[in-house]
Short mmCIF file of C-alpha atoms in Angstrom, two decimals:
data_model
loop_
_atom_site.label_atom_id
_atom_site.label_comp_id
_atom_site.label_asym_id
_atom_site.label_seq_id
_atom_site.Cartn_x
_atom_site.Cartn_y
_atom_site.Cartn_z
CA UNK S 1 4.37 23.26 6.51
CA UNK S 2 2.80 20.16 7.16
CA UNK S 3 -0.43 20.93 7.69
CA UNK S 4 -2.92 18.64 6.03
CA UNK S 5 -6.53 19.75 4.54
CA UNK S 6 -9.53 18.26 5.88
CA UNK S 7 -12.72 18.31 3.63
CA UNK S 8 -14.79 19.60 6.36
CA UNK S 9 -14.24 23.02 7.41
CA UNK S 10 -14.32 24.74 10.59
CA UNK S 11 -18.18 24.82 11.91
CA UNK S 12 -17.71 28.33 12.67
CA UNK S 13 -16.73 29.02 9.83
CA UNK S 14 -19.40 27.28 7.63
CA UNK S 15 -22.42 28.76 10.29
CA UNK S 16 -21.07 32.56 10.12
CA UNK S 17 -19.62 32.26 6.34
CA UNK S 18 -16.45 34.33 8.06
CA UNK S 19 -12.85 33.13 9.06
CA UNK S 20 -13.38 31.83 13.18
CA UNK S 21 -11.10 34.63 15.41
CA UNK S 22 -7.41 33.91 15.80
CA UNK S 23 -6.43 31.82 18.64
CA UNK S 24 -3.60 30.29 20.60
CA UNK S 25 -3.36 27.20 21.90
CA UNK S 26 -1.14 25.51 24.38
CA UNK S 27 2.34 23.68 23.10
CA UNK S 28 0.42 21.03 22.07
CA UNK S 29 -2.26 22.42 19.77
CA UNK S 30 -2.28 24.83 16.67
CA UNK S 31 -1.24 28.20 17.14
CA UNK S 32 -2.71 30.61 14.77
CA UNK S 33 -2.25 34.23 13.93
CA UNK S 34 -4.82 34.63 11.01
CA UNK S 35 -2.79 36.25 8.69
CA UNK S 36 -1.96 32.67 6.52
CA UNK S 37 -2.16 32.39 3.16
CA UNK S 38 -4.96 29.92 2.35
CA UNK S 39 -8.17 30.63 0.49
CA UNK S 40 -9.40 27.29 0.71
CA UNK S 41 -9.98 27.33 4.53
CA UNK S 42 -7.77 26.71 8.29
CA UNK S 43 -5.27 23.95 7.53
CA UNK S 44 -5.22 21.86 10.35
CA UNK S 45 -1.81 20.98 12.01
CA UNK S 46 -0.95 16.76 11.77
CA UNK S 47 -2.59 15.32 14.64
CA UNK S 48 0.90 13.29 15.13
CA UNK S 49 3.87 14.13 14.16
CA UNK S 50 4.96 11.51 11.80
CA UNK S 51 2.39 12.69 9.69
CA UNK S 52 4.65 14.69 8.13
CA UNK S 53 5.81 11.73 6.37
CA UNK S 54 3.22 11.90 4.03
CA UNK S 55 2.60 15.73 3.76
CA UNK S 56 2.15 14.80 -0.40
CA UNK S 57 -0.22 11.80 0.69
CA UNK S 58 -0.88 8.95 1.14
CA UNK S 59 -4.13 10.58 2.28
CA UNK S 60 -7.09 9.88 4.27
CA UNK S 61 -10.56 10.07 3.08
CA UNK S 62 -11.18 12.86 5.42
CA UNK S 63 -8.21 15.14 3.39
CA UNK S 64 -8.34 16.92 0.18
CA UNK S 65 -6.75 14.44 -1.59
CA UNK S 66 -5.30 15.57 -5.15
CA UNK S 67 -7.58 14.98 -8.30
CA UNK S 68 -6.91 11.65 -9.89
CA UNK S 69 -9.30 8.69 -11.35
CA UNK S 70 -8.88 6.41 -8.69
CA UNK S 71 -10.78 2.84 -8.26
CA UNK S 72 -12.69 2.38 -5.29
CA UNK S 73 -11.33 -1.04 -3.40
CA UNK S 74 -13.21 -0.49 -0.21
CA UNK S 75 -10.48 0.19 2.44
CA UNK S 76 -8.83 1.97 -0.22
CA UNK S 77 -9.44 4.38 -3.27
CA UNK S 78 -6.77 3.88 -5.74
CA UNK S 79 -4.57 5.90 -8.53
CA UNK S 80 -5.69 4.49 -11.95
CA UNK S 81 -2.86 6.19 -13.74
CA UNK S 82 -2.15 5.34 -17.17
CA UNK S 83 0.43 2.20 -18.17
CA UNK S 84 -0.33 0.83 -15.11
CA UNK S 85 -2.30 -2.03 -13.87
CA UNK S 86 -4.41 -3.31 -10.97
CA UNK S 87 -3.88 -6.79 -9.47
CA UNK S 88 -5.78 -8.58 -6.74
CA UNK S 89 -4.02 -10.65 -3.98
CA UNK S 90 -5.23 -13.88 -2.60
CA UNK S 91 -4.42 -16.41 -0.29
CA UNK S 92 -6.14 -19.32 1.23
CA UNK S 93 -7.42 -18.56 4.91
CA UNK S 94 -7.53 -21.85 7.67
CA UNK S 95 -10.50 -23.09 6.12
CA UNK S 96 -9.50 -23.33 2.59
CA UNK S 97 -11.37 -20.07 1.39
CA UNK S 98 -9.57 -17.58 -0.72
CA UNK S 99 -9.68 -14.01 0.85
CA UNK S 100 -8.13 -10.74 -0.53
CA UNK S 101 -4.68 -10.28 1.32
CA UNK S 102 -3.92 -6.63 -0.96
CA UNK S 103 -3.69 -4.89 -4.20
CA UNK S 104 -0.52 -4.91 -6.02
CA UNK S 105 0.02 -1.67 -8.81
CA UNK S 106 2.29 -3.11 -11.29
CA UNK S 107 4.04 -0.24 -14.22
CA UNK S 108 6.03 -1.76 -16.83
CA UNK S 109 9.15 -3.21 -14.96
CA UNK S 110 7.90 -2.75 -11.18
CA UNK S 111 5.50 -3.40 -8.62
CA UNK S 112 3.91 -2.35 -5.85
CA UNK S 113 1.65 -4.23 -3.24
CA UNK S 114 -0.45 -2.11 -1.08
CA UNK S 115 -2.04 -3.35 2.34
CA UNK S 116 -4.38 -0.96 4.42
CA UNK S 117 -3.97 -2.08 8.52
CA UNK S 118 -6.05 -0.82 11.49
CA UNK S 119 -4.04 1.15 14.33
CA UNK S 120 -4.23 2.84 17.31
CA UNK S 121 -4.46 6.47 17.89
CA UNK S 122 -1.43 6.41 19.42
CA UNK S 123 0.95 5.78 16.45
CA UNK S 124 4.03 3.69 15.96
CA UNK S 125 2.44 0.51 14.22
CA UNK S 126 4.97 1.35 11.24
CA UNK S 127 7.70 0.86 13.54
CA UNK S 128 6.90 -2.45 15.11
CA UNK S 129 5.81 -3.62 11.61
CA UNK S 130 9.53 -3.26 10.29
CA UNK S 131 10.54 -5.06 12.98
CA UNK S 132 9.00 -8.09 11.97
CA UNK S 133 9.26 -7.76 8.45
CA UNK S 134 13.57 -7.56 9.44
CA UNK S 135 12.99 -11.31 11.44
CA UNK S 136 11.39 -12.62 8.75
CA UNK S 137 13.64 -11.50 5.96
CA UNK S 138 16.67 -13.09 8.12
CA UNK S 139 14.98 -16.07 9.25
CA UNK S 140 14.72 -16.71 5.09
CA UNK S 141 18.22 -16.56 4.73
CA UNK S 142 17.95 -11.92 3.65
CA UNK S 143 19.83 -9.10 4.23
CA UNK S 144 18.37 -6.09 5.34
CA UNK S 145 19.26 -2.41 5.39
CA UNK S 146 17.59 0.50 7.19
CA UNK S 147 16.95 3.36 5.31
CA UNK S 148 15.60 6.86 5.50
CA UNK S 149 12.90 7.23 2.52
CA UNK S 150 10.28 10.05 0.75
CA UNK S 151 7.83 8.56 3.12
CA UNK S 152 10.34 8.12 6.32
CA UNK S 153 12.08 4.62 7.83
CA UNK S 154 11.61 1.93 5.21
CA UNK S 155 14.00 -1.28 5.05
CA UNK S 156 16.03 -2.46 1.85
CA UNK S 157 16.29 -5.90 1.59
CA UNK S 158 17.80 -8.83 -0.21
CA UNK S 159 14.89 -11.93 -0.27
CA UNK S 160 16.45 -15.38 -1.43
CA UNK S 161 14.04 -16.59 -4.62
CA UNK S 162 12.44 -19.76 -2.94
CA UNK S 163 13.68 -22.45 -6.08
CA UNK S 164 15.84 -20.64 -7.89
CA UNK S 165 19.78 -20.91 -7.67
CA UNK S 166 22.65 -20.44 -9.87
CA UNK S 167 24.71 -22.76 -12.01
CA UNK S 168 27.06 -22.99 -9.15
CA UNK S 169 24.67 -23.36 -6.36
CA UNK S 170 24.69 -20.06 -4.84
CA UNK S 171 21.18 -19.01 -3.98
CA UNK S 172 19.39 -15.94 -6.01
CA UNK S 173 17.99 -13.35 -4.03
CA UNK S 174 15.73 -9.85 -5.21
CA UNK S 175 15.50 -6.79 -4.21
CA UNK S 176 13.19 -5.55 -2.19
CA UNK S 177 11.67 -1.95 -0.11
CA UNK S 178 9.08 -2.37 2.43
CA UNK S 179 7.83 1.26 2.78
CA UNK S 180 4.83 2.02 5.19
CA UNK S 181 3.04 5.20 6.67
CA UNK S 182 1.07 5.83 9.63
CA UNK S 183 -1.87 7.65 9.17
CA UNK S 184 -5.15 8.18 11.31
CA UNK S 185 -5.75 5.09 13.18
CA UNK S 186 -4.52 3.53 10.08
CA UNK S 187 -1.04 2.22 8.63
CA UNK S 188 -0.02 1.32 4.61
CA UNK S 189 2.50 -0.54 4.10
CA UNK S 190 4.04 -1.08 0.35
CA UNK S 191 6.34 -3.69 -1.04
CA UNK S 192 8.51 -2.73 -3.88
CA UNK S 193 10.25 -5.51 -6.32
CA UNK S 194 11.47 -5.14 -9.50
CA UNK S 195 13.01 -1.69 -11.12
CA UNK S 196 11.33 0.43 -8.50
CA UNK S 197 13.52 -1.65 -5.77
CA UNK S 198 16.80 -1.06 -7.17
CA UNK S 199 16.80 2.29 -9.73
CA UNK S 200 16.74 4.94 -8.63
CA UNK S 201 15.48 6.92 -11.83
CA UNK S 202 12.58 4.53 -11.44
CA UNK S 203 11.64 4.83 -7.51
CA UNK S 204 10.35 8.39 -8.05
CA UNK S 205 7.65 6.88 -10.34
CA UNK S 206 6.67 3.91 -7.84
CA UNK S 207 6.66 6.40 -5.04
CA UNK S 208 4.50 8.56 -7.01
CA UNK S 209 1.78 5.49 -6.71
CA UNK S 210 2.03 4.62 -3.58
CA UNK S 211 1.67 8.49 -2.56
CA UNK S 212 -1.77 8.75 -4.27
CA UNK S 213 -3.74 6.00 -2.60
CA UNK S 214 -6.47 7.05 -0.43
CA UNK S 215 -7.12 4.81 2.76
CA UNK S 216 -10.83 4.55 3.72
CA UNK S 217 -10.74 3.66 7.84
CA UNK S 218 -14.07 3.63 8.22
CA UNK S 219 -15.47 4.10 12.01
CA UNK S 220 -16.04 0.47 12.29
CA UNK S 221 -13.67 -0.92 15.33
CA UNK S 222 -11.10 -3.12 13.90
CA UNK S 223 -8.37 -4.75 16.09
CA UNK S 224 -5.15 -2.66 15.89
CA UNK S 225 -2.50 -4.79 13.02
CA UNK S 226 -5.39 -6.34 11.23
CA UNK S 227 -5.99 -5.82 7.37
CA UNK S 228 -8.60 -3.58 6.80
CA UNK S 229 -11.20 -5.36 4.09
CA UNK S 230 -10.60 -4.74 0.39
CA UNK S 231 -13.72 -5.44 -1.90
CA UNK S 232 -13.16 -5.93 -5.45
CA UNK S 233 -15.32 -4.46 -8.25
CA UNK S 234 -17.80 -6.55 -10.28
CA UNK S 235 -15.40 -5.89 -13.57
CA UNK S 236 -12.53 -7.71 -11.62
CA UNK S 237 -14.43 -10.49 -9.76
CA UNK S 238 -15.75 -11.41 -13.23
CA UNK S 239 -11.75 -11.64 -14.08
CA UNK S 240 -10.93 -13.46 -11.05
CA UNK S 241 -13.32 -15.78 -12.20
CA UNK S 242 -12.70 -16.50 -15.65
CA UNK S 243 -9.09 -16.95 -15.22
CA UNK S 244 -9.79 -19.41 -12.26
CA UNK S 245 -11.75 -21.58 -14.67
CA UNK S 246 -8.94 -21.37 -17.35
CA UNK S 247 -6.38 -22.51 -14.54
CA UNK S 248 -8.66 -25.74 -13.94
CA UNK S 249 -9.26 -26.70 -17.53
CA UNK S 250 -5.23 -26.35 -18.15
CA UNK S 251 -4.77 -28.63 -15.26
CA UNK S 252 -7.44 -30.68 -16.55
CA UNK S 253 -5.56 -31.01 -19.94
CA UNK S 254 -2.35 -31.80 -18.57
CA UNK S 255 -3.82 -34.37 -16.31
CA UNK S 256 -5.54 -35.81 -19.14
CA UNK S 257 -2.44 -35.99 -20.98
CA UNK S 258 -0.65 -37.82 -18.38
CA UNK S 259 1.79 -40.16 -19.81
CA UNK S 260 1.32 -39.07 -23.24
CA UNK S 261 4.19 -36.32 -23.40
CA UNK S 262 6.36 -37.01 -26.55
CA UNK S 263 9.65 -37.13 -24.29
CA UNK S 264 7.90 -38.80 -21.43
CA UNK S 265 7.98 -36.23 -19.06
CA UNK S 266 4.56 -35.90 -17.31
CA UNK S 267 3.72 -32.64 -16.89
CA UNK S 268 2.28 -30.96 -13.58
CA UNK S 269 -0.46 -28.76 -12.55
CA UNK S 270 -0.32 -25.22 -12.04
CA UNK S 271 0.05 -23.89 -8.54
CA UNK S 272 -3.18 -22.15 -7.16
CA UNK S 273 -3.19 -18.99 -5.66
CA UNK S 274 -0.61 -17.78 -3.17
CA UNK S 275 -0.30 -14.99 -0.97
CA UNK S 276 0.89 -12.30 -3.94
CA UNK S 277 -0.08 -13.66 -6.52
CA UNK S 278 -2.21 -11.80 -9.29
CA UNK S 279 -5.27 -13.25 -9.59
CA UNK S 280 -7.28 -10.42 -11.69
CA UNK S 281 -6.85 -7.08 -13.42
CA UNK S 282 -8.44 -3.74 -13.33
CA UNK S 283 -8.41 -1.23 -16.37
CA UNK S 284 -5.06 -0.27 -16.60
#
């Protein structure tokens, strides 16, 4: 039942152009009898068993993933689907250099940030991962829930809005869904805000996303809980760039205009680039 298709078939199979003999293995292997239905080829069993958290993807490279326009991000192929756009993430590293931190698919009133980790063979990254996303939500002042999602364990949280209070002082807080997968020697994680956090007509949809993403491993050895790299097409870098240098010439007009408001006020620069924020576009 939750078998997954590889893209390579059995090399038995592809030398003799026949179905290999039926086998049995021990308790904690395959067992087949040879009489399944499935003209495609042998569907492998998961090679863990939490894998059956994403029987309808996300998918590995390796797996027949479904056929969608997806844009190629490096570390991860993903769902171009229509009404909804690509952003790139960015955040300023120890030496003052801007590096990708994810990719965030925003549709109409919700969004979804995507970030492709290394992990062990073993399994269980997802688990210690919501573990430290549940200290850092209540060091900030959160709430958070445990809850049993399409895609397995994911927490439900309540993030106070750095800034922003109410007219009587009470501090304003979003919803939020940290949802994550483990997959071969990889883990995604997702964070959910907006409609797809808190309606349920509308989680389907977001789900739906975050379910067709392909992660690209790679064989390269990368230290288990460290973000896999995400290159950004030509198209967007050319975006990233052009809205950088209309960033700097707005906060080179309001600089320039110190003193000069009308009501006095003198106005401030922009913020640059935070971990989050969108700092380009894809086709959407």
């Amino acid at each position: 039942m939750f078998g997954r298709r590889r893209k390579k078939r059995d090399a038995k199979t592809e030398s003799t152009g026949t179905e290999a003999a039926p086998r049995r293995e021990g308790a904690a292997g395959a067992v087949s009898f040879g009489n399944e239905i499935e003209p495609e080829g042998p569907i492998e069993q998961p090679a863990k068993e939490v894998d059956r958290y994403r029987a309808t993807g996300p998918w590995d490279s390796t797996e027949n993933a479904p056929e969608a326009k997806r844009m190629d991000v490096g570390s991860m192929l993903l769902p171009m689907a229509q009404g909804t756009e690509i952003q790139v993430n960015v955040a300023q590293d120890a030496q003052g250099k801007q590096k990708i931190i994810g990719v965030t698919l925003v549709r109409d009133k919700s969004a979804l940030q995507v970030q492709p980790f290394a992990a062990p063979k073993s399994s269980g990254l997802w688990d210690e991962m919501r573990e430290e996303l549940r200290e850092q939500v209540v060091k900030q002042g959160g709430k958070v829930e445990d809850h049993e999602g399409t895609f397995g364990p994911e927490l439900r949280a309540l993030v106070p809005v750095k800034g922003r209070k109410t007219e009587d002082g009470k501090q304003l807080a979003q919803r939020v869904r940290f949802i994550g997968v483990d997959g071969p020697r990889w883990v995604l994680r997702g964070v959910i805000r907006g409609e797809g956090a808190s309606k349920p007509e509308v989680m389907s949809e977001v789900e739906q996303l975050f379910a067709d993403v392909v992660v690209v491993r790679g064989d390269q050895p990368v230290p288990p809980n460290e973000l896999l790299a995400i290159t950004v097409p030509k198209q967007i870098q050319e975006q990233m760039a052009q809205a950088a240098k209309t960033r700097a010439a707005q906060q080179a007009a309001q600089s320039g205009n110190a003193g000069r408001s009308p009501n006095g006020a003198a106005p401030g620069g922009q913020p640059g680039p935070s971990g989050g924020a969108s700092n380009g576009s894809g086709p959407s």
